[in-house]
Amino acid sequence: MPSKEQLATLADWLDDAENGDDIVQIHALPELSSAEIGALAHLYRSEVYRCSVWRTRLDTTTNWAVVTLGVALSISYASPDASPLPLVLIGILNLFFLTLEARRYRYCDSWRTRFRRMEKNFYAPMLNPAQTRSRHCWRQMMAQDYMHPVFHISYLHALGRRIRRSYLWIMLIQLIAFLGKIAVHPTPVSSFDEALHRADVGGIPGEAIFAGGALYMTSFCALAIYSAREDRRSLRKHNLALPDAVY
């Protein structure tokens, strides 16, 4: 099996060959027969279906995160003397959901990349013969992707995208709920020292809880910004349509 470096080199060749000396070799590929076009249509349908299934799995994980946050809110705000601990623990659980969702997102992105390549390079020119193919070597790229599948987005980039789409809002609600619990229960807080004392969890001081919360939010905001910058770079570099760049 080719190494990652070999795969990257081949991918670069496939991306750049349409502008280089190998363009004759690319154009020398035989035209697809009627049977092959029919097989390609079935392949397109299967890739759309696989992407839809994995997209549904993303929604399921997000629903879990929302429901568990609602349970934590109900427990913590059930009475003035209730502990804010569930609002802290829910952050760990949502982090687990986020890591699952980022992994699923990478697979979903792989299927979507495949069927979008067929849409742009096969179906669009078929519907409009004047349409210029965006990649003359798309068939080689598809074949290479099937022979040696690779993810088209990094894990950190996937994490950042899911944070931007859903989890940033869930985390903000969690943070506001935790601070609100500290501020109003059992009585309105009168000083910052008192707020730190209320945030104590067993042997863990409130200072550590607040520091962990700040690190928690800062890290995920940084990932969201990183993914947004990567999306803008892809938008400019590859001249992508906006939905393709930020999906």
mmCIF file of N, CA and C in Angstrom, residues 30-103:
data_model
loop_
_atom_site.group_PDB
_atom_site.id
_atom_site.type_symbol
_atom_site.label_atom_id
_atom_site.label_comp_id
_atom_site.label_asym_id
_atom_site.label_seq_id
_atom_site.Cartn_x
_atom_site.Cartn_y
_atom_site.Cartn_z
ATOM 1 N N PRO A 30 -10.348 6.426 -22.862
ATOM 2 C CA PRO A 30 -11.506 6.131 -23.725
ATOM 3 C C PRO A 30 -12.789 6.688 -23.125
ATOM 4 N N GLU A 31 -13.724 7.023 -23.998
ATOM 5 C CA GLU A 31 -15.015 7.505 -23.529
ATOM 6 C C GLU A 31 -15.773 6.368 -22.845
ATOM 7 N N LEU A 32 -16.596 6.718 -21.887
ATOM 8 C CA LEU A 32 -17.372 5.712 -21.178
ATOM 9 C C LEU A 32 -18.456 5.142 -22.084
ATOM 10 N N SER A 33 -18.630 3.832 -22.013
ATOM 11 C CA SER A 33 -19.689 3.186 -22.784
ATOM 12 C C SER A 33 -21.030 3.380 -22.089
ATOM 13 N N SER A 34 -22.099 2.988 -22.731
ATOM 14 C CA SER A 34 -23.439 3.116 -22.141
ATOM 15 C C SER A 34 -23.541 2.315 -20.852
ATOM 16 N N ALA A 35 -22.991 1.112 -20.851
ATOM 17 C CA ALA A 35 -23.037 0.288 -19.645
ATOM 18 C C ALA A 35 -22.235 0.931 -18.519
ATOM 19 N N GLU A 36 -21.104 1.507 -18.857
ATOM 20 C CA GLU A 36 -20.264 2.149 -17.836
ATOM 21 C C GLU A 36 -20.937 3.402 -17.290
ATOM 22 N N ILE A 37 -21.625 4.140 -18.143
ATOM 23 C CA ILE A 37 -22.360 5.316 -17.674
ATOM 24 C C ILE A 37 -23.476 4.894 -16.724
ATOM 25 N N GLY A 38 -24.152 3.786 -17.040
ATOM 26 C CA GLY A 38 -25.182 3.275 -16.140
ATOM 27 C C GLY A 38 -24.598 2.869 -14.803
ATOM 28 N N ALA A 39 -23.432 2.205 -14.836
ATOM 29 C CA ALA A 39 -22.767 1.820 -13.585
ATOM 30 C C ALA A 39 -22.358 3.056 -12.791
ATOM 31 N N LEU A 40 -21.905 4.099 -13.497
ATOM 32 C CA LEU A 40 -21.506 5.336 -12.820
ATOM 33 C C LEU A 40 -22.709 6.004 -12.161
ATOM 34 N N ALA A 41 -23.869 5.924 -12.814
ATOM 35 C CA ALA A 41 -25.084 6.501 -12.223
ATOM 36 C C ALA A 41 -25.444 5.783 -10.928
ATOM 37 N N HIS A 42 -25.322 4.452 -10.923
ATOM 38 C CA HIS A 42 -25.589 3.695 -9.695
ATOM 39 C C HIS A 42 -24.551 4.023 -8.627
ATOM 40 N N LEU A 43 -23.320 4.204 -9.048
ATOM 41 C CA LEU A 43 -22.259 4.573 -8.101
ATOM 42 C C LEU A 43 -22.555 5.933 -7.474
ATOM 43 N N TYR A 44 -23.029 6.865 -8.290
ATOM 44 C CA TYR A 44 -23.385 8.191 -7.770
ATOM 45 C C TYR A 44 -24.487 8.084 -6.729
ATOM 46 N N ARG A 45 -25.518 7.299 -7.026
ATOM 47 C CA ARG A 45 -26.620 7.124 -6.078
ATOM 48 C C ARG A 45 -26.127 6.503 -4.769
ATOM 49 N N SER A 46 -25.217 5.549 -4.863
ATOM 50 C CA SER A 46 -24.712 4.906 -3.650
ATOM 51 C C SER A 46 -23.898 5.878 -2.803
ATOM 52 N N GLU A 47 -23.120 6.739 -3.440
ATOM 53 C CA GLU A 47 -22.320 7.701 -2.682
ATOM 54 C C GLU A 47 -23.214 8.741 -1.999
ATOM 55 N N VAL A 48 -24.264 9.177 -2.695
ATOM 56 C CA VAL A 48 -25.214 10.110 -2.078
ATOM 57 C C VAL A 48 -25.889 9.454 -0.881
ATOM 58 N N TYR A 49 -26.258 8.185 -1.026
ATOM 59 C CA TYR A 49 -26.916 7.473 0.071
ATOM 60 C C TYR A 49 -25.977 7.320 1.264
ATOM 61 N N ARG A 50 -24.729 6.953 1.014
ATOM 62 C CA ARG A 50 -23.778 6.793 2.112
ATOM 63 C C ARG A 50 -23.565 8.125 2.835
ATOM 64 N N CYS A 51 -23.474 9.201 2.083
ATOM 65 C CA CYS A 51 -23.305 10.512 2.704
ATOM 66 C C CYS A 51 -24.534 10.873 3.537
ATOM 67 N N SER A 52 -25.721 10.563 3.023
ATOM 68 C CA SER A 52 -26.952 10.876 3.758
ATOM 69 C C SER A 52 -27.018 10.104 5.071
ATOM 70 N N VAL A 53 -26.615 8.832 5.037
ATOM 71 C CA VAL A 53 -26.639 8.023 6.253
ATOM 72 C C VAL A 53 -25.698 8.582 7.300
ATOM 73 N N TRP A 54 -24.494 8.927 6.887
ATOM 74 C CA TRP A 54 -23.536 9.462 7.851
ATOM 75 C C TRP A 54 -23.936 10.855 8.323
ATOM 76 N N ARG A 55 -24.612 11.629 7.451
ATOM 77 C CA ARG A 55 -25.100 12.947 7.876
ATOM 78 C C ARG A 55 -26.179 12.793 8.942
ATOM 79 N N THR A 56 -27.018 11.770 8.811
ATOM 80 C CA THR A 56 -28.027 11.493 9.825
ATOM 81 C C THR A 56 -27.380 11.116 11.147
ATOM 82 N N ARG A 57 -26.273 10.378 11.097
ATOM 83 C CA ARG A 57 -25.563 10.014 12.314
ATOM 84 C C ARG A 57 -24.980 11.253 13.003
ATOM 85 N N LEU A 58 -24.596 12.259 12.237
ATOM 86 C CA LEU A 58 -24.141 13.515 12.837
ATOM 87 C C LEU A 58 -25.271 14.172 13.618
ATOM 88 N N ASP A 59 -26.446 14.218 13.018
ATOM 89 C CA ASP A 59 -27.595 14.820 13.696
ATOM 90 C C ASP A 59 -27.936 14.069 14.981
ATOM 91 N N THR A 60 -27.775 12.744 14.957
ATOM 92 C CA THR A 60 -28.073 11.943 16.150
ATOM 93 C C THR A 60 -27.154 12.317 17.304
ATOM 94 N N THR A 61 -25.862 12.459 17.027
ATOM 95 C CA THR A 61 -24.906 12.821 18.079
ATOM 96 C C THR A 61 -25.201 14.206 18.633
ATOM 97 N N THR A 62 -25.537 15.149 17.755
ATOM 98 C CA THR A 62 -25.879 16.494 18.215
ATOM 99 C C THR A 62 -27.121 16.462 19.101
ATOM 100 N N ASN A 63 -28.101 15.647 18.732
ATOM 101 C CA ASN A 63 -29.308 15.514 19.563
ATOM 102 C C ASN A 63 -28.966 14.985 20.950
ATOM 103 N N TRP A 64 -28.046 14.017 21.020
ATOM 104 C CA TRP A 64 -27.612 13.509 22.325
ATOM 105 C C TRP A 64 -27.030 14.636 23.176
ATOM 106 N N ALA A 65 -26.203 15.469 22.562
ATOM 107 C CA ALA A 65 -25.560 16.569 23.293
ATOM 108 C C ALA A 65 -26.608 17.549 23.816
ATOM 109 N N VAL A 66 -27.606 17.861 22.999
ATOM 110 C CA VAL A 66 -28.656 18.797 23.417
ATOM 111 C C VAL A 66 -29.487 18.211 24.552
ATOM 112 N N VAL A 67 -29.843 16.938 24.420
ATOM 113 C CA VAL A 67 -30.677 16.300 25.445
ATOM 114 C C VAL A 67 -29.941 16.211 26.775
ATOM 115 N N THR A 68 -28.676 15.800 26.746
ATOM 116 C CA THR A 68 -27.916 15.686 27.994
ATOM 117 C C THR A 68 -27.707 17.052 28.643
ATOM 118 N N LEU A 69 -27.536 18.087 27.846
ATOM 119 C CA LEU A 69 -27.433 19.426 28.417
ATOM 120 C C LEU A 69 -28.748 19.816 29.089
ATOM 121 N N GLY A 70 -29.866 19.471 28.469
ATOM 122 C CA GLY A 70 -31.162 19.762 29.083
ATOM 123 C C GLY A 70 -31.350 19.032 30.393
ATOM 124 N N VAL A 71 -30.894 17.778 30.463
ATOM 125 C CA VAL A 71 -30.977 17.022 31.717
ATOM 126 C C VAL A 71 -30.128 17.678 32.789
ATOM 127 N N ALA A 72 -28.918 18.091 32.433
ATOM 128 C CA ALA A 72 -28.033 18.749 33.405
ATOM 129 C C ALA A 72 -28.647 20.047 33.909
ATOM 130 N N LEU A 73 -29.255 20.815 33.029
ATOM 131 C CA LEU A 73 -29.913 22.055 33.442
ATOM 132 C C LEU A 73 -31.062 21.761 34.409
ATOM 133 N N SER A 74 -31.837 20.736 34.104
ATOM 134 C CA SER A 74 -32.967 20.393 34.968
ATOM 135 C C SER A 74 -32.500 20.002 36.363
ATOM 136 N N ILE A 75 -31.408 19.234 36.450
ATOM 137 C CA ILE A 75 -30.905 18.786 37.748
ATOM 138 C C ILE A 75 -30.314 19.954 38.533
ATOM 139 N N SER A 76 -29.501 20.762 37.873
ATOM 140 C CA SER A 76 -28.814 21.845 38.582
ATOM 141 C C SER A 76 -29.753 22.949 39.033
ATOM 142 N N TYR A 77 -30.826 23.186 38.267
ATOM 143 C CA TYR A 77 -31.767 24.251 38.610
ATOM 144 C C TYR A 77 -33.032 23.707 39.277
ATOM 145 N N ALA A 78 -32.990 22.450 39.703
ATOM 146 C CA ALA A 78 -34.171 21.861 40.351
ATOM 147 C C ALA A 78 -34.499 22.553 41.667
ATOM 148 N N SER A 79 -33.464 23.003 42.381
ATOM 149 C CA SER A 79 -33.667 23.705 43.657
ATOM 150 C C SER A 79 -32.471 24.615 43.903
ATOM 151 N N PRO A 80 -32.624 25.634 44.748
ATOM 152 C CA PRO A 80 -31.497 26.531 45.029
ATOM 153 C C PRO A 80 -30.287 25.817 45.625
ATOM 154 N N ASP A 81 -30.502 24.725 46.311
ATOM 155 C CA ASP A 81 -29.394 24.011 46.947
ATOM 156 C C ASP A 81 -28.783 22.932 46.048
ATOM 157 N N ALA A 82 -29.299 22.757 44.851
ATOM 158 C CA ALA A 82 -28.760 21.737 43.946
ATOM 159 C C ALA A 82 -27.346 22.107 43.519
ATOM 160 N N SER A 83 -26.520 21.105 43.312
ATOM 161 C CA SER A 83 -25.117 21.325 42.950
ATOM 162 C C SER A 83 -24.976 21.697 41.480
ATOM 163 N N PRO A 84 -24.001 22.574 41.148
ATOM 164 C CA PRO A 84 -23.725 22.879 39.739
ATOM 165 C C PRO A 84 -22.857 21.817 39.066
ATOM 166 N N LEU A 85 -22.507 20.756 39.814
ATOM 167 C CA LEU A 85 -21.623 19.729 39.283
ATOM 168 C C LEU A 85 -22.109 19.132 37.965
ATOM 169 N N PRO A 86 -23.417 18.851 37.778
ATOM 170 C CA PRO A 86 -23.858 18.294 36.486
ATOM 171 C C PRO A 86 -23.493 19.170 35.291
ATOM 172 N N LEU A 87 -23.466 20.494 35.493
ATOM 173 C CA LEU A 87 -23.103 21.385 34.398
ATOM 174 C C LEU A 87 -21.620 21.292 34.065
ATOM 175 N N VAL A 88 -20.808 20.849 35.014
ATOM 176 C CA VAL A 88 -19.385 20.628 34.754
ATOM 177 C C VAL A 88 -19.189 19.287 34.052
ATOM 178 N N LEU A 89 -19.856 18.261 34.559
ATOM 179 C CA LEU A 89 -19.697 16.926 33.989
ATOM 180 C C LEU A 89 -20.235 16.846 32.568
ATOM 181 N N ILE A 90 -21.260 17.636 32.271
ATOM 182 C CA ILE A 90 -21.833 17.584 30.930
ATOM 183 C C ILE A 90 -20.834 18.055 29.894
ATOM 184 N N GLY A 91 -19.875 18.890 30.304
ATOM 185 C CA GLY A 91 -18.831 19.322 29.374
ATOM 186 C C GLY A 91 -17.966 18.158 28.924
ATOM 187 N N ILE A 92 -17.658 17.252 29.846
ATOM 188 C CA ILE A 92 -16.875 16.070 29.499
ATOM 189 C C ILE A 92 -17.657 15.174 28.545
ATOM 190 N N LEU A 93 -18.942 15.008 28.828
ATOM 191 C CA LEU A 93 -19.771 14.168 27.971
ATOM 192 C C LEU A 93 -19.920 14.775 26.581
ATOM 193 N N ASN A 94 -20.120 16.083 26.505
ATOM 194 C CA ASN A 94 -20.242 16.735 25.204
ATOM 195 C C ASN A 94 -18.936 16.690 24.427
ATOM 196 N N LEU A 95 -17.824 16.710 25.136
ATOM 197 C CA LEU A 95 -16.531 16.554 24.471
ATOM 198 C C LEU A 95 -16.437 15.181 23.812
ATOM 199 N N PHE A 96 -16.927 14.162 24.511
ATOM 200 C CA PHE A 96 -16.961 12.817 23.934
ATOM 201 C C PHE A 96 -17.848 12.780 22.694
ATOM 202 N N PHE A 97 -19.033 13.400 22.767
ATOM 203 C CA PHE A 97 -19.921 13.449 21.606
ATOM 204 C C PHE A 97 -19.254 14.172 20.437
ATOM 205 N N LEU A 98 -18.539 15.256 20.751
ATOM 206 C CA LEU A 98 -17.883 16.034 19.700
ATOM 207 C C LEU A 98 -16.816 15.218 18.986
ATOM 208 N N THR A 99 -16.025 14.453 19.728
ATOM 209 C CA THR A 99 -14.994 13.635 19.089
ATOM 210 C C THR A 99 -15.619 12.558 18.198
ATOM 211 N N LEU A 100 -16.725 11.960 18.655
ATOM 212 C CA LEU A 100 -17.435 10.998 17.807
ATOM 213 C C LEU A 100 -17.939 11.670 16.535
ATOM 214 N N GLU A 101 -18.479 12.850 16.694
ATOM 215 C CA GLU A 101 -19.084 13.535 15.557
ATOM 216 C C GLU A 101 -18.029 13.970 14.545
ATOM 217 N N ALA A 102 -16.866 14.396 15.027
ATOM 218 C CA ALA A 102 -15.795 14.792 14.109
ATOM 219 C C ALA A 102 -15.332 13.601 13.279
ATOM 220 N N ARG A 103 -15.236 12.432 13.905
ATOM 221 C CA ARG A 103 -14.847 11.225 13.163
ATOM 222 C C ARG A 103 -15.900 10.901 12.106
#
